[in-house]
Amino acid sequence: MGEPAAADAACPRDGSRKHDIISCKFNPSGTSVLATTKTGFLIFVLDREGAVSLQHEYDVGVEIKFAERLYSTNLVAYVTCENPEVFVVFHCKRRKIVCDFRYPSTISVVRFNRQRVIVAVKEAIYIHNVRNMQIVQIIKDLPHGLPSNIMELATSDNCGYLAFPFKTDSGTVRIFDVFQLQDVSCIQAHQSPIAVVKFDPTGYRIATASVRGTCIRVFDSAHGQKLCEFRRGFKEVKMVSLSFSLDNRYLSATSDSETIHIFKIPVDSNPDNAGFLQSVRNTMTTAGGLLNTEERAFLTMPSPLHGQYAVGNFGSLSVGVINFLLINPQGLLYIYSLAENAEGSGFIRPVRQVNLQEKKKATSIIISSLNQEDGSGKTKKDDFFIGPSNFESSKTFEINDRVVPQSTE
């Protein structure tokens, strides 16, 4: 793609100012934004009304290549331009480095879920146990130069699917289960090379778009069956992002065009694995099924950024409300609410526009985040921890090709 993914921006040019935001990424629920600057990162939180406040700010001191936050926890992983082969885990509440790990070559992708840390380097993917960072699997048969924005990890606690292209210039998507440590499926999604992939909240569906950007397809990620296909348009564009709503009813698509597309998914809104697959079988037995159906957009809206690079993400800032959020790498954030009327037509309403560059550091928030206590007067323990329990913050752990048997987890 012509520009870096919002979560994986390349090292900034020397002309950018120290505190300018250069990349932004939403957490899965759309309730916070991780932004990187030339020498650090910031975490902004969104309240129920869409108001934005700065929760954490940290100056690394060197240029950030990219950063990744684990859901809504205090843990942020980052890679710097100065040491692109070193993966650093930082604890925002304690304001200290938990641990760091050096890999054999430059790191291109970092992905988290609650059981695994995925680190991709040249021609290899390292799968770590999140609790102790032991390597449980290395995928070595990777295409050279794998783009970072087309590697996706399911965020569900029950599904450990990892998606990435079968080959660099291929339209085929490989699905690997990082929990069971085995291949799941290989999906021939497009004839042209893959541009964007995105799992739904369950992990059992995956949306794909090719470099042409004219159509978007949704597949059963476990079995590779095509469930539905959406027509974005006939003009080729550069796809930027795909996002499923948290209730699995909608799918958004952003590109370098002037229009944002939102599609309505014609399948079970909240599928569990068994029920979802049964609904797929039932749908496929109807006349024509979904396999040969192209659906037009349920709703389109002009992009307020007028074709600039921007990432879309569904969220729910308050109960029963579906929010659509749009952000560009420099921190211009647009918040909308999405709804349907009695006739089934969709409409979208602007809620708030925020420029994260202008948000000032909230000292009270920073102080309270450093010293949170429970009713007993003791500091709360995190419900999640990454890395060796006896870490030394000054020590760098060398990553090699030794795989720890899964039975030791």
Short mmCIF file of C-alpha atoms in Angstrom, two decimals:
data_model
loop_
_atom_site.label_atom_id
_atom_site.label_comp_id
_atom_site.label_asym_id
_atom_site.label_seq_id
_atom_site.Cartn_x
_atom_site.Cartn_y
_atom_site.Cartn_z
CA MET A 1 0.00 0.00 0.00
CA GLY A 2 1.09 3.54 -0.60
CA GLU A 3 1.13 4.55 3.07
CA PRO A 4 1.95 2.71 6.26
CA ALA A 5 -0.81 1.17 8.33
CA ALA A 6 -1.93 3.44 11.14
CA ALA A 7 -0.70 0.95 13.71
CA ASP A 8 2.60 0.26 11.99
CA ALA A 9 3.95 3.58 10.74
CA ALA A 10 7.47 3.71 9.41
CA CYS A 11 10.05 5.86 11.15
CA PRO A 12 9.07 9.53 10.87
CA ARG A 13 10.97 11.98 8.75
CA ASP A 14 13.42 14.31 10.47
CA GLY A 15 11.13 17.25 9.65
CA SER A 16 8.38 16.09 12.01
CA ARG A 17 8.23 17.75 15.40
CA LYS A 18 9.00 15.76 18.54
CA HIS A 19 5.46 15.75 19.94
CA ASP A 20 3.55 15.47 16.64
CA ILE A 21 1.36 12.39 16.43
CA ILE A 22 2.48 10.17 13.57
CA SER A 23 0.29 7.08 13.94
CA CYS A 24 -2.91 6.03 15.73
CA LYS A 25 -4.62 2.74 16.48
CA PHE A 26 -7.89 1.82 18.23
CA ASN A 27 -8.23 -0.93 20.80
CA PRO A 28 -10.69 -3.72 19.78
CA SER A 29 -13.66 -2.15 21.61
CA GLY A 30 -13.02 1.32 20.19
CA THR A 31 -12.80 2.88 23.66
CA SER A 32 -9.18 4.04 23.48
CA VAL A 33 -6.55 5.20 21.01
CA LEU A 34 -2.83 4.42 21.11
CA ALA A 35 -0.94 7.22 19.38
CA THR A 36 2.78 7.33 18.67
CA THR A 37 4.94 10.43 18.41
CA LYS A 38 8.48 10.79 17.15
CA THR A 39 9.90 9.80 20.54
CA GLY A 40 7.08 8.18 22.51
CA PHE A 41 3.45 7.23 22.75
CA LEU A 42 0.17 8.42 24.25
CA ILE A 43 -3.01 6.62 25.27
CA PHE A 44 -6.32 8.47 24.95
CA VAL A 45 -9.59 7.15 26.39
CA LEU A 46 -13.12 7.85 25.16
CA ASP A 47 -15.99 8.21 27.61
CA ARG A 48 -19.67 7.36 27.06
CA GLU A 49 -20.33 10.76 25.49
CA GLY A 50 -17.36 10.51 23.15
CA ALA A 51 -15.23 12.97 25.12
CA VAL A 52 -11.51 12.22 24.88
CA SER A 53 -8.91 12.51 27.64
CA LEU A 54 -5.21 11.69 27.82
CA GLN A 55 -4.60 8.76 30.18
CA HIS A 56 -0.90 7.98 29.68
CA GLU A 57 2.07 9.66 28.05
CA TYR A 58 5.59 8.28 27.80
CA ASP A 59 8.72 9.62 26.15
CA VAL A 60 10.97 6.78 24.97
CA GLY A 61 13.70 9.19 23.87
CA VAL A 62 14.22 7.62 20.45
CA GLU A 63 12.09 7.31 17.34
CA ILE A 64 9.21 4.83 17.61
CA LYS A 65 8.79 2.51 14.64
CA PHE A 66 5.43 1.16 15.83
CA ALA A 67 3.58 0.32 19.03
CA GLU A 68 0.84 -2.11 20.05
CA ARG A 69 -1.37 -2.09 23.15
CA LEU A 70 -2.82 -5.20 24.76
CA TYR A 71 -6.57 -4.51 24.75
CA SER A 72 -7.28 -1.97 27.52
CA THR A 73 -4.50 -3.05 29.88
CA ASN A 74 -1.50 -1.02 31.01
CA LEU A 75 0.85 -2.94 28.72
CA VAL A 76 2.25 -1.41 25.55
CA ALA A 77 4.81 -3.08 23.29
CA TYR A 78 6.92 -0.99 20.98
CA VAL A 79 9.81 -1.21 18.54
CA THR A 80 12.15 1.71 17.90
CA CYS A 81 13.92 2.77 14.73
CA GLU A 82 17.22 2.74 16.62
CA ASN A 83 16.83 -0.94 17.62
CA PRO A 84 14.34 -2.41 15.12
CA GLU A 85 15.15 -5.98 16.19
CA VAL A 86 14.24 -5.34 19.87
CA PHE A 87 10.68 -5.80 21.17
CA VAL A 88 10.05 -3.78 24.37
CA VAL A 89 7.17 -4.27 26.81
CA PHE A 90 6.31 -1.19 28.88
CA HIS A 91 3.96 -0.98 31.88
CA CYS A 92 2.13 2.36 31.77
CA LYS A 93 0.89 2.37 35.37
CA ARG A 94 4.31 1.49 36.81
CA ARG A 95 6.01 3.61 34.16
CA LYS A 96 8.83 1.13 33.65
CA ILE A 97 10.04 -1.38 31.09
CA VAL A 98 8.87 -4.87 32.02
CA CYS A 99 11.21 -6.71 29.68
CA ASP A 100 12.65 -6.57 26.19
CA PHE A 101 13.61 -9.21 23.67
CA ARG A 102 16.12 -9.14 20.82
CA TYR A 103 15.29 -11.07 17.63
CA PRO A 104 17.61 -12.27 14.85
CA SER A 105 16.40 -9.60 12.41
CA THR A 106 14.18 -6.54 12.07
CA ILE A 107 10.70 -6.88 13.57
CA SER A 108 7.90 -6.13 11.12
CA VAL A 109 4.77 -7.02 13.12
CA VAL A 110 3.74 -7.43 16.76
CA ARG A 111 0.31 -8.78 17.70
CA PHE A 112 -1.21 -9.64 21.11
CA ASN A 113 -4.02 -11.64 22.58
CA ARG A 114 -4.45 -12.86 26.15
CA GLN A 115 -2.57 -16.11 25.55
CA ARG A 116 -0.05 -15.35 22.84
CA VAL A 117 2.44 -12.75 21.69
CA ILE A 118 3.11 -12.87 17.95
CA VAL A 119 6.32 -11.33 16.62
CA ALA A 120 7.08 -11.45 12.91
CA VAL A 121 10.58 -10.92 11.54
CA LYS A 122 12.07 -11.60 8.12
CA GLU A 123 10.68 -14.93 6.89
CA ALA A 124 9.60 -16.14 10.36
CA ILE A 125 6.82 -15.71 12.91
CA TYR A 126 7.59 -16.33 16.60
CA ILE A 127 4.67 -17.47 18.74
CA HIS A 128 5.22 -16.90 22.47
CA ASN A 129 3.36 -17.92 25.59
CA VAL A 130 2.20 -14.55 26.88
CA ARG A 131 2.82 -15.43 30.55
CA ASN A 132 6.52 -16.22 30.31
CA MET A 133 7.45 -15.32 26.70
CA GLN A 134 8.68 -18.85 25.99
CA ILE A 135 8.61 -19.71 22.30
CA VAL A 136 5.98 -22.37 21.65
CA GLN A 137 6.18 -22.35 17.83
CA ILE A 138 8.11 -20.77 14.97
CA ILE A 139 6.52 -20.53 11.53
CA LYS A 140 9.46 -20.42 9.13
CA ASP A 141 7.93 -21.00 5.71
CA LEU A 142 6.93 -17.36 5.26
CA PRO A 143 6.95 -15.25 2.11
CA HIS A 144 9.73 -12.66 2.01
CA GLY A 145 8.73 -9.10 2.81
CA LEU A 146 5.38 -9.83 4.43
CA PRO A 147 3.46 -6.52 4.77
CA SER A 148 2.55 -5.73 8.37
CA ASN A 149 -0.98 -4.53 7.66
CA ILE A 150 -2.09 -7.93 6.32
CA MET A 151 -1.26 -10.00 9.39
CA GLU A 152 -4.23 -10.21 11.74
CA LEU A 153 -4.74 -12.00 15.07
CA ALA A 154 -8.21 -12.83 16.37
CA THR A 155 -9.00 -10.97 19.59
CA SER A 156 -11.47 -13.51 21.02
CA ASP A 157 -10.37 -15.43 24.12
CA ASN A 158 -11.83 -18.59 22.55
CA CYS A 159 -10.25 -18.33 19.10
CA GLY A 160 -6.52 -18.11 18.38
CA TYR A 161 -6.59 -17.69 14.61
CA LEU A 162 -3.74 -15.83 12.92
CA ALA A 163 -4.20 -14.76 9.29
CA PHE A 164 -1.48 -13.84 6.81
CA PRO A 165 -0.89 -14.18 3.04
CA PHE A 166 0.17 -17.58 1.77
CA LYS A 167 2.64 -15.78 -0.51
CA THR A 168 3.71 -12.16 -0.85
CA ASP A 169 1.81 -11.49 -4.08
CA SER A 170 -0.94 -14.02 -3.47
CA GLY A 171 -4.68 -13.66 -3.01
CA THR A 172 -4.64 -16.69 -0.72
CA VAL A 173 -4.93 -16.27 3.07
CA ARG A 174 -3.40 -18.79 5.46
CA ILE A 175 -5.15 -19.33 8.81
CA PHE A 176 -3.02 -20.71 11.65
CA ASP A 177 -4.29 -21.52 15.16
CA VAL A 178 -1.78 -20.08 17.66
CA PHE A 179 -3.53 -21.88 20.55
CA GLN A 180 -3.50 -25.37 19.03
CA LEU A 181 -0.32 -24.64 17.01
CA GLN A 182 -1.59 -26.01 13.72
CA ASP A 183 -2.82 -24.85 10.33
CA VAL A 184 -6.58 -24.41 10.11
CA SER A 185 -7.39 -23.45 6.52
CA CYS A 186 -6.04 -21.87 3.37
CA ILE A 187 -8.53 -19.49 1.74
CA GLN A 188 -8.35 -18.54 -1.93
CA ALA A 189 -9.85 -15.12 -1.31
CA HIS A 190 -8.90 -13.10 -4.41
CA GLN A 191 -7.08 -13.40 -7.69
CA SER A 192 -5.13 -10.21 -6.93
CA PRO A 193 -2.76 -9.88 -3.93
CA ILE A 194 -4.31 -9.37 -0.50
CA ALA A 195 -4.40 -5.78 0.79
CA VAL A 196 -6.34 -6.01 4.08
CA VAL A 197 -7.69 -8.80 6.30
CA LYS A 198 -9.84 -8.49 9.42
CA PHE A 199 -11.41 -11.03 11.81
CA ASP A 200 -14.83 -10.49 13.33
CA PRO A 201 -15.02 -10.36 17.16
CA THR A 202 -15.50 -14.15 17.38
CA GLY A 203 -12.59 -14.98 15.06
CA TYR A 204 -14.78 -17.39 13.09
CA ARG A 205 -15.28 -14.99 10.18
CA ILE A 206 -12.69 -13.07 8.24
CA ALA A 207 -13.14 -10.21 5.78
CA THR A 208 -10.64 -9.70 2.97
CA ALA A 209 -9.93 -7.13 0.28
CA SER A 210 -7.39 -7.22 -2.52
CA VAL A 211 -5.12 -4.50 -3.88
CA ARG A 212 -7.81 -3.69 -6.45
CA GLY A 213 -10.26 -2.75 -3.70
CA THR A 214 -13.39 -3.27 -5.77
CA CYS A 215 -14.97 -6.03 -3.68
CA ILE A 216 -14.85 -7.28 -0.10
CA ARG A 217 -15.44 -10.92 0.79
CA VAL A 218 -16.34 -12.59 4.06
CA PHE A 219 -15.30 -16.19 4.73
CA ASP A 220 -15.78 -18.84 7.37
CA SER A 221 -12.23 -18.72 8.70
CA ALA A 222 -12.21 -22.32 9.94
CA HIS A 223 -13.39 -23.97 6.72
CA GLY A 224 -12.66 -21.36 4.05
CA GLN A 225 -16.22 -21.15 2.70
CA LYS A 226 -17.24 -17.81 1.22
CA LEU A 227 -20.25 -16.44 3.08
CA CYS A 228 -20.93 -13.18 1.30
CA GLU A 229 -19.42 -10.64 -1.05
CA PHE A 230 -19.81 -6.88 -1.07
CA ARG A 231 -19.31 -4.54 -4.00
CA ARG A 232 -17.41 -1.46 -2.88
CA GLY A 233 -17.27 0.01 -6.36
CA PHE A 234 -15.86 -0.51 -9.84
CA LYS A 235 -12.99 1.95 -9.59
CA GLU A 236 -9.80 0.51 -8.14
CA VAL A 237 -8.68 2.07 -4.85
CA LYS A 238 -6.11 1.46 -2.12
CA MET A 239 -7.89 -0.22 0.77
CA VAL A 240 -6.95 1.07 4.22
CA SER A 241 -9.09 -0.77 6.78
CA LEU A 242 -11.94 -3.19 7.42
CA SER A 243 -13.85 -3.43 10.71
CA PHE A 244 -16.71 -5.57 12.03
CA SER A 245 -19.16 -4.09 14.51
CA LEU A 246 -19.06 -5.67 17.96
CA ASP A 247 -22.46 -7.31 17.35
CA ASN A 248 -21.29 -8.69 13.96
CA ARG A 249 -24.09 -6.94 12.07
CA TYR A 250 -22.01 -4.46 10.08
CA LEU A 251 -18.71 -4.26 8.22
CA SER A 252 -16.99 -0.97 7.39
CA ALA A 253 -14.43 -0.28 4.68
CA THR A 254 -12.17 2.75 4.29
CA SER A 255 -9.89 3.50 1.37
CA ASP A 256 -8.14 6.40 -0.31
CA SER A 257 -11.41 7.30 -2.04
CA GLU A 258 -13.80 10.06 -0.95
CA THR A 259 -16.39 7.57 0.36
CA ILE A 260 -16.70 5.36 3.44
CA HIS A 261 -18.76 2.19 2.97
CA ILE A 262 -20.74 0.33 5.62
CA PHE A 263 -22.24 -3.06 4.72
CA LYS A 264 -24.90 -5.07 6.50
CA ILE A 265 -23.89 -8.71 6.98
CA PRO A 266 -26.70 -11.10 5.95
CA VAL A 267 -25.85 -13.84 8.45
CA ASP A 268 -26.45 -14.65 12.13
CA SER A 269 -25.62 -11.53 14.16
CA ASN A 270 -24.06 -13.30 17.15
CA PRO A 271 -22.80 -16.69 15.98
CA ASP A 272 -21.15 -19.18 18.22
CA ASN A 273 -19.08 -21.73 16.35
CA ALA A 274 -21.69 -24.47 15.95
CA GLY A 275 -24.70 -22.20 15.43
CA PHE A 276 -22.82 -20.04 12.98
CA LEU A 277 -21.70 -22.95 10.82
CA GLN A 278 -25.26 -24.31 10.77
CA SER A 279 -26.56 -20.93 9.61
CA VAL A 280 -23.94 -20.99 6.83
CA ARG A 281 -25.16 -24.40 5.68
CA ASN A 282 -28.77 -23.24 5.75
CA THR A 283 -27.97 -20.12 3.76
CA MET A 284 -26.03 -22.07 1.15
CA THR A 285 -29.03 -24.30 0.49
CA THR A 286 -31.25 -21.37 -0.53
CA ALA A 287 -31.58 -20.40 -4.18
CA GLY A 288 -28.17 -19.17 -5.20
CA GLY A 289 -27.10 -18.86 -1.58
CA LEU A 290 -24.67 -16.11 -0.65
CA LEU A 291 -21.78 -17.59 -2.54
CA ASN A 292 -22.66 -15.85 -5.80
CA THR A 293 -24.30 -12.76 -4.32
CA GLU A 294 -22.81 -9.27 -4.43
CA GLU A 295 -24.36 -6.89 -1.93
CA ARG A 296 -24.16 -3.14 -2.32
CA ALA A 297 -23.33 -0.91 0.63
CA PHE A 298 -26.01 -0.61 3.30
CA LEU A 299 -24.81 2.94 3.94
CA THR A 300 -22.24 5.27 2.38
CA MET A 301 -20.94 8.57 3.66
CA PRO A 302 -18.45 11.10 2.35
CA SER A 303 -15.15 10.95 4.17
CA PRO A 304 -14.54 14.09 6.25
CA LEU A 305 -10.86 13.60 5.45
CA HIS A 306 -11.53 13.78 1.70
CA GLY A 307 -9.64 10.69 0.62
CA GLN A 308 -6.79 11.00 3.11
CA TYR A 309 -5.43 7.83 4.69
CA ALA A 310 -7.76 7.00 7.61
CA VAL A 311 -8.65 3.91 9.65
CA GLY A 312 -12.24 3.06 10.57
CA ASN A 313 -13.28 1.07 13.62
CA PHE A 314 -16.59 0.10 15.18
CA GLY A 315 -17.06 0.49 18.92
CA SER A 316 -19.72 0.91 21.56
CA LEU A 317 -19.11 3.82 23.90
CA SER A 318 -22.39 3.24 25.76
CA VAL A 319 -24.79 0.31 26.11
CA GLY A 320 -26.95 -0.32 23.05
CA VAL A 321 -25.16 2.23 20.87
CA ILE A 322 -23.13 1.33 17.79
CA ASN A 323 -20.37 3.86 17.17
CA PHE A 324 -18.23 4.23 14.09
CA LEU A 325 -14.87 5.91 14.63
CA LEU A 326 -12.54 7.30 12.01
CA ILE A 327 -8.98 8.50 12.59
CA ASN A 328 -6.01 9.54 10.48
CA PRO A 329 -2.34 9.02 11.44
CA GLN A 330 -2.05 12.62 12.69
CA GLY A 331 -4.83 12.19 15.26
CA LEU A 332 -7.93 13.73 13.67
CA LEU A 333 -10.72 11.66 15.25
CA TYR A 334 -14.36 11.57 14.11
CA ILE A 335 -17.02 9.79 16.18
CA TYR A 336 -20.42 8.78 14.77
CA SER A 337 -23.43 6.78 15.94
CA LEU A 338 -25.06 4.25 13.60
CA ALA A 339 -28.70 3.14 13.71
CA GLU A 340 -31.54 1.74 11.61
CA ASN A 341 -35.09 3.05 11.31
CA ALA A 342 -38.28 0.95 11.33
CA GLU A 343 -38.02 0.39 7.57
CA GLY A 344 -34.52 -1.05 7.91
CA SER A 345 -32.73 1.93 6.36
CA GLY A 346 -29.49 2.99 7.98
CA PHE A 347 -28.44 6.44 9.07
CA ILE A 348 -25.31 7.79 10.69
CA ARG A 349 -25.08 10.81 12.98
CA PRO A 350 -21.92 12.76 13.86
CA VAL A 351 -21.25 12.81 17.61
CA ARG A 352 -17.91 14.54 18.05
CA GLN A 353 -14.77 15.65 16.25
CA VAL A 354 -11.49 15.71 18.19
CA ASN A 355 -7.95 16.74 17.28
CA LEU A 356 -5.70 14.62 19.49
CA GLN A 357 -2.77 16.92 18.72
CA GLU A 358 -4.51 19.60 20.77
CA LYS A 359 -5.29 17.45 23.80
CA LYS A 360 -3.21 18.53 26.78
CA LYS A 361 -1.65 16.26 29.36
CA ALA A 362 -4.05 15.70 32.29
CA THR A 363 -1.77 15.56 35.34
CA SER A 364 -4.47 14.22 37.66
CA ILE A 365 -5.14 11.29 35.36
CA ILE A 366 -1.46 10.44 35.12
CA ILE A 367 -0.98 10.58 38.89
CA SER A 368 -4.06 8.47 39.65
CA SER A 369 -3.01 5.87 37.12
CA LEU A 370 0.33 5.50 38.90
CA ASN A 371 -1.14 4.78 42.33
CA GLN A 372 -4.45 2.94 42.08
CA GLU A 373 -5.50 1.24 45.30
CA ASP A 374 -8.29 -1.09 46.27
CA GLY A 375 -10.36 -0.87 49.45
CA SER A 376 -7.69 -2.59 51.53
CA GLY A 377 -5.19 0.17 50.87
CA LYS A 378 -2.96 -2.17 48.86
CA THR A 379 -2.01 -1.47 45.29
CA LYS A 380 -4.17 -3.43 42.89
CA LYS A 381 -2.49 -6.32 41.16
CA ASP A 382 -2.86 -6.51 37.40
CA ASP A 383 -5.04 -9.31 36.18
CA PHE A 384 -2.52 -9.84 33.42
CA PHE A 385 1.25 -9.99 33.25
CA ILE A 386 3.67 -10.53 30.41
CA GLY A 387 7.21 -11.85 30.48
CA PRO A 388 9.38 -13.61 33.07
CA SER A 389 8.33 -12.98 36.66
CA ASN A 390 11.93 -12.36 37.70
CA PHE A 391 12.72 -9.86 34.96
CA GLU A 392 15.45 -7.27 35.21
CA SER A 393 14.49 -4.10 33.39
CA SER A 394 18.09 -3.52 32.28
CA LYS A 395 18.41 -6.98 30.78
CA THR A 396 17.65 -7.84 27.17
CA PHE A 397 16.56 -11.42 26.49
CA GLU A 398 18.01 -12.94 23.33
CA ILE A 399 15.46 -14.80 21.21
CA ASN A 400 16.74 -17.90 19.43
CA ASP A 401 15.13 -20.78 17.57
CA ARG A 402 14.63 -22.97 20.63
CA VAL A 403 10.99 -23.96 20.93
CA VAL A 404 9.65 -24.88 24.36
CA PRO A 405 7.29 -27.90 24.16
CA GLN A 406 3.67 -26.90 24.66
CA SER A 407 3.35 -29.26 27.61
CA THR A 408 5.54 -26.90 29.64
CA GLU A 409 3.06 -24.01 29.38
#
